[in-house]
């Protein structure tokens, strides 16, 4: 299997299969699960499944304070990579970022203002 080279993934069926195979569940708390990956000694946090929320898997820098690790920048960056950007500026007032494909706004405003998660 290929290494998980990114720091964040949408928890699609491939990722869930991967967790099943290679990850060990360490703890569950506050709507998250903490996993350990024995292949590369890494720690990961998975959102508990919720039918109204996109479920994400995030690589943790360490297992310390794992429930409070702030991953919002990773989530916004993933949104950008998932959609791709255009050469058009975001239409939000005073924003200099580029708009996402199929949207008139950037990843930051899509995430923080419109609640877009994928
Ligand atoms: Zn913007």
PDB file of C-alpha atoms and ligand atoms in Angstrom:
ATOM      1  CA  UNK A   1       0.000   0.000   0.000  1.00  0.00           C
ATOM      2  CA  UNK A   2       1.121   3.532  -0.647  1.00  0.00           C
ATOM      3  CA  UNK A   3       2.052   5.798   2.227  1.00  0.00           C
ATOM      4  CA  UNK A   4      -0.412   8.385   3.390  1.00  0.00           C
ATOM      5  CA  UNK A   5       1.644  11.385   2.323  1.00  0.00           C
ATOM      6  CA  UNK A   6      -0.915  14.111   2.984  1.00  0.00           C
ATOM      7  CA  UNK A   7      -1.782  15.485   6.400  1.00  0.00           C
ATOM      8  CA  UNK A   8      -5.510  15.417   5.831  1.00  0.00           C
ATOM      9  CA  UNK A   9      -7.977  13.243   3.907  1.00  0.00           C
ATOM     10  CA  UNK A  10     -11.683  12.986   3.339  1.00  0.00           C
ATOM     11  CA  UNK A  11     -12.618   9.735   5.039  1.00  0.00           C
ATOM     12  CA  UNK A  12     -13.893   7.999   1.912  1.00  0.00           C
ATOM     13  CA  UNK A  13     -14.199   4.223   1.610  1.00  0.00           C
ATOM     14  CA  UNK A  14     -10.525   3.849   0.649  1.00  0.00           C
ATOM     15  CA  UNK A  15      -9.417   5.689   3.743  1.00  0.00           C
ATOM     16  CA  UNK A  16     -11.831   3.784   5.992  1.00  0.00           C
ATOM     17  CA  UNK A  17     -10.499   0.505   4.600  1.00  0.00           C
ATOM     18  CA  UNK A  18      -6.992   1.703   5.251  1.00  0.00           C
ATOM     19  CA  UNK A  19      -7.836   2.545   8.859  1.00  0.00           C
ATOM     20  CA  UNK A  20      -9.352  -0.905   9.273  1.00  0.00           C
ATOM     21  CA  UNK A  21      -6.177  -2.543   7.991  1.00  0.00           C
ATOM     22  CA  UNK A  22      -3.313  -0.461   9.325  1.00  0.00           C
ATOM     23  CA  UNK A  23      -4.584   1.662  12.197  1.00  0.00           C
ATOM     24  CA  UNK A  24      -5.115   0.868  15.836  1.00  0.00           C
ATOM     25  CA  UNK A  25      -7.839   2.675  17.774  1.00  0.00           C
ATOM     26  CA  UNK A  26      -6.282   4.263  20.874  1.00  0.00           C
ATOM     27  CA  UNK A  27      -8.992   6.493  22.292  1.00  0.00           C
ATOM     28  CA  UNK A  28     -12.403   8.078  21.652  1.00  0.00           C
ATOM     29  CA  UNK A  29     -13.348  11.465  23.020  1.00  0.00           C
ATOM     30  CA  UNK A  30     -15.316  14.617  22.140  1.00  0.00           C
ATOM     31  CA  UNK A  31     -16.558  13.380  18.735  1.00  0.00           C
ATOM     32  CA  UNK A  32     -13.095  12.247  17.673  1.00  0.00           C
ATOM     33  CA  UNK A  33     -11.187   8.993  17.487  1.00  0.00           C
ATOM     34  CA  UNK A  34      -7.451   8.764  18.019  1.00  0.00           C
ATOM     35  CA  UNK A  35      -5.624   6.220  15.883  1.00  0.00           C
ATOM     36  CA  UNK A  36      -2.078   4.966  15.775  1.00  0.00           C
ATOM     37  CA  UNK A  37      -0.562   3.807  12.490  1.00  0.00           C
ATOM     38  CA  UNK A  38       2.016   1.112  13.085  1.00  0.00           C
ATOM     39  CA  UNK A  39       3.523   1.394   9.595  1.00  0.00           C
ATOM     40  CA  UNK A  40       5.124   4.765  10.225  1.00  0.00           C
ATOM     41  CA  UNK A  41       4.430   5.391  13.949  1.00  0.00           C
ATOM     42  CA  UNK A  42       2.056   8.246  13.149  1.00  0.00           C
ATOM     43  CA  UNK A  43      -1.034   9.413  15.039  1.00  0.00           C
ATOM     44  CA  UNK A  44      -4.279  10.379  13.341  1.00  0.00           C
ATOM     45  CA  UNK A  45      -7.562  11.887  14.390  1.00  0.00           C
ATOM     46  CA  UNK A  46     -10.793  10.828  12.729  1.00  0.00           C
ATOM     47  CA  UNK A  47     -14.082  12.683  13.129  1.00  0.00           C
ATOM     48  CA  UNK A  48     -16.827  10.472  14.490  1.00  0.00           C
ATOM     49  CA  UNK A  49     -19.310   9.687  11.763  1.00  0.00           C
ATOM     50  CA  UNK A  50     -22.216  12.110  11.485  1.00  0.00           C
ATOM     51  CA  UNK A  51     -24.614  12.087   8.579  1.00  0.00           C
ATOM     52  CA  UNK A  52     -24.661  15.890   8.442  1.00  0.00           C
ATOM     53  CA  UNK A  53     -20.902  16.419   8.508  1.00  0.00           C
ATOM     54  CA  UNK A  54     -18.046  15.553   6.204  1.00  0.00           C
ATOM     55  CA  UNK A  55     -15.805  13.079   8.028  1.00  0.00           C
ATOM     56  CA  UNK A  56     -12.083  13.877   7.938  1.00  0.00           C
ATOM     57  CA  UNK A  57      -8.891  12.127   8.906  1.00  0.00           C
ATOM     58  CA  UNK A  58      -6.061  14.372  10.130  1.00  0.00           C
ATOM     59  CA  UNK A  59      -2.440  13.542  10.877  1.00  0.00           C
ATOM     60  CA  UNK A  60      -1.454  14.779  14.335  1.00  0.00           C
ATOM     61  CA  UNK A  61       1.985  16.217  15.096  1.00  0.00           C
ATOM     62  CA  UNK A  62       1.850  14.273  18.366  1.00  0.00           C
ATOM     63  CA  UNK A  63      -0.715  12.410  20.495  1.00  0.00           C
ATOM     64  CA  UNK A  64      -0.469  15.107  23.194  1.00  0.00           C
ATOM     65  CA  UNK A  65      -3.651  17.165  23.532  1.00  0.00           C
ATOM     66  CA  UNK A  66      -5.046  15.303  20.577  1.00  0.00           C
ATOM     67  CA  UNK A  67      -8.649  16.455  20.983  1.00  0.00           C
ATOM     68  CA  UNK A  68      -7.759  20.144  20.834  1.00  0.00           C
ATOM     69  CA  UNK A  69      -5.325  20.132  17.902  1.00  0.00           C
ATOM     70  CA  UNK A  70      -6.415  22.952  15.581  1.00  0.00           C
ATOM     71  CA  UNK A  71      -6.790  21.587  12.045  1.00  0.00           C
ATOM     72  CA  UNK A  72      -8.843  24.365  10.453  1.00  0.00           C
ATOM     73  CA  UNK A  73      -6.009  25.436   8.124  1.00  0.00           C
ATOM     74  CA  UNK A  74      -5.626  21.852   6.919  1.00  0.00           C
ATOM     75  CA  UNK A  75      -9.375  21.607   6.318  1.00  0.00           C
ATOM     76  CA  UNK A  76      -9.428  24.843   4.343  1.00  0.00           C
ATOM     77  CA  UNK A  77      -6.393  23.782   2.312  1.00  0.00           C
ATOM     78  CA  UNK A  78      -8.019  20.446   1.510  1.00  0.00           C
ATOM     79  CA  UNK A  79     -11.130  22.252   0.320  1.00  0.00           C
ATOM     80  CA  UNK A  80      -8.942  24.296  -2.030  1.00  0.00           C
ATOM     81  CA  UNK A  81      -7.150  21.235  -3.415  1.00  0.00           C
ATOM     82  CA  UNK A  82     -10.416  19.355  -3.796  1.00  0.00           C
ATOM     83  CA  UNK A  83     -12.062  22.100  -5.854  1.00  0.00           C
ATOM     84  CA  UNK A  84      -9.072  23.696  -7.543  1.00  0.00           C
ATOM     85  CA  UNK A  85      -8.770  27.432  -8.082  1.00  0.00           C
ATOM     86  CA  UNK A  86      -9.500  29.750 -11.003  1.00  0.00           C
ATOM     87  CA  UNK A  87      -7.763  32.885 -12.258  1.00  0.00           C
ATOM     88  CA  UNK A  88     -10.650  34.980 -10.926  1.00  0.00           C
ATOM     89  CA  UNK A  89     -10.511  36.844  -7.670  1.00  0.00           C
ATOM     90  CA  UNK A  90     -12.835  35.936  -4.851  1.00  0.00           C
ATOM     91  CA  UNK A  91     -15.821  38.314  -4.909  1.00  0.00           C
ATOM     92  CA  UNK A  92     -15.793  38.730  -1.114  1.00  0.00           C
ATOM     93  CA  UNK A  93     -15.073  42.334  -0.186  1.00  0.00           C
ATOM     94  CA  UNK A  94     -11.333  43.059   0.190  1.00  0.00           C
ATOM     95  CA  UNK A  95     -10.314  39.436  -0.416  1.00  0.00           C
ATOM     96  CA  UNK A  96      -7.233  38.840  -2.594  1.00  0.00           C
ATOM     97  CA  UNK A  97      -7.481  35.048  -2.854  1.00  0.00           C
ATOM     98  CA  UNK A  98      -8.535  33.291  -6.025  1.00  0.00           C
ATOM     99  CA  UNK A  99     -12.033  31.894  -6.403  1.00  0.00           C
ATOM    100  CA  UNK A 100     -12.548  28.152  -6.400  1.00  0.00           C
ATOM    101  CA  UNK A 101     -13.693  26.375  -9.523  1.00  0.00           C
ATOM    102  CA  UNK A 102     -17.506  26.324  -9.739  1.00  0.00           C
ATOM    103  CA  UNK A 103     -17.681  29.036  -7.066  1.00  0.00           C
ATOM    104  CA  UNK A 104     -17.288  32.801  -7.012  1.00  0.00           C
ATOM    105  CA  UNK A 105     -15.466  32.757  -3.692  1.00  0.00           C
ATOM    106  CA  UNK A 106     -12.188  31.423  -2.296  1.00  0.00           C
ATOM    107  CA  UNK A 107     -11.651  28.402  -0.042  1.00  0.00           C
ATOM    108  CA  UNK A 108     -11.409  30.575   3.082  1.00  0.00           C
ATOM    109  CA  UNK A 109     -14.755  32.265   2.523  1.00  0.00           C
ATOM    110  CA  UNK A 110     -16.375  29.063   1.308  1.00  0.00           C
ATOM    111  CA  UNK A 111     -15.340  27.369   4.547  1.00  0.00           C
ATOM    112  CA  UNK A 112     -15.799  30.129   7.099  1.00  0.00           C
ATOM    113  CA  UNK A 113     -18.750  32.033   5.638  1.00  0.00           C
ATOM    114  CA  UNK A 114     -20.689  29.467   3.606  1.00  0.00           C
ATOM    115  CA  UNK A 115     -20.034  26.330   5.635  1.00  0.00           C
ATOM    116  CA  UNK A 116     -18.689  24.397   2.624  1.00  0.00           C
ATOM    117  CA  UNK A 117     -16.777  21.307   3.811  1.00  0.00           C
ATOM    118  CA  UNK A 118     -16.097  19.451   0.592  1.00  0.00           C
TER     119      UNK A 118
HETATM  120 ZN1  LIG B   1     -12.260  35.129  -0.261  1.00  0.00          ZN
END
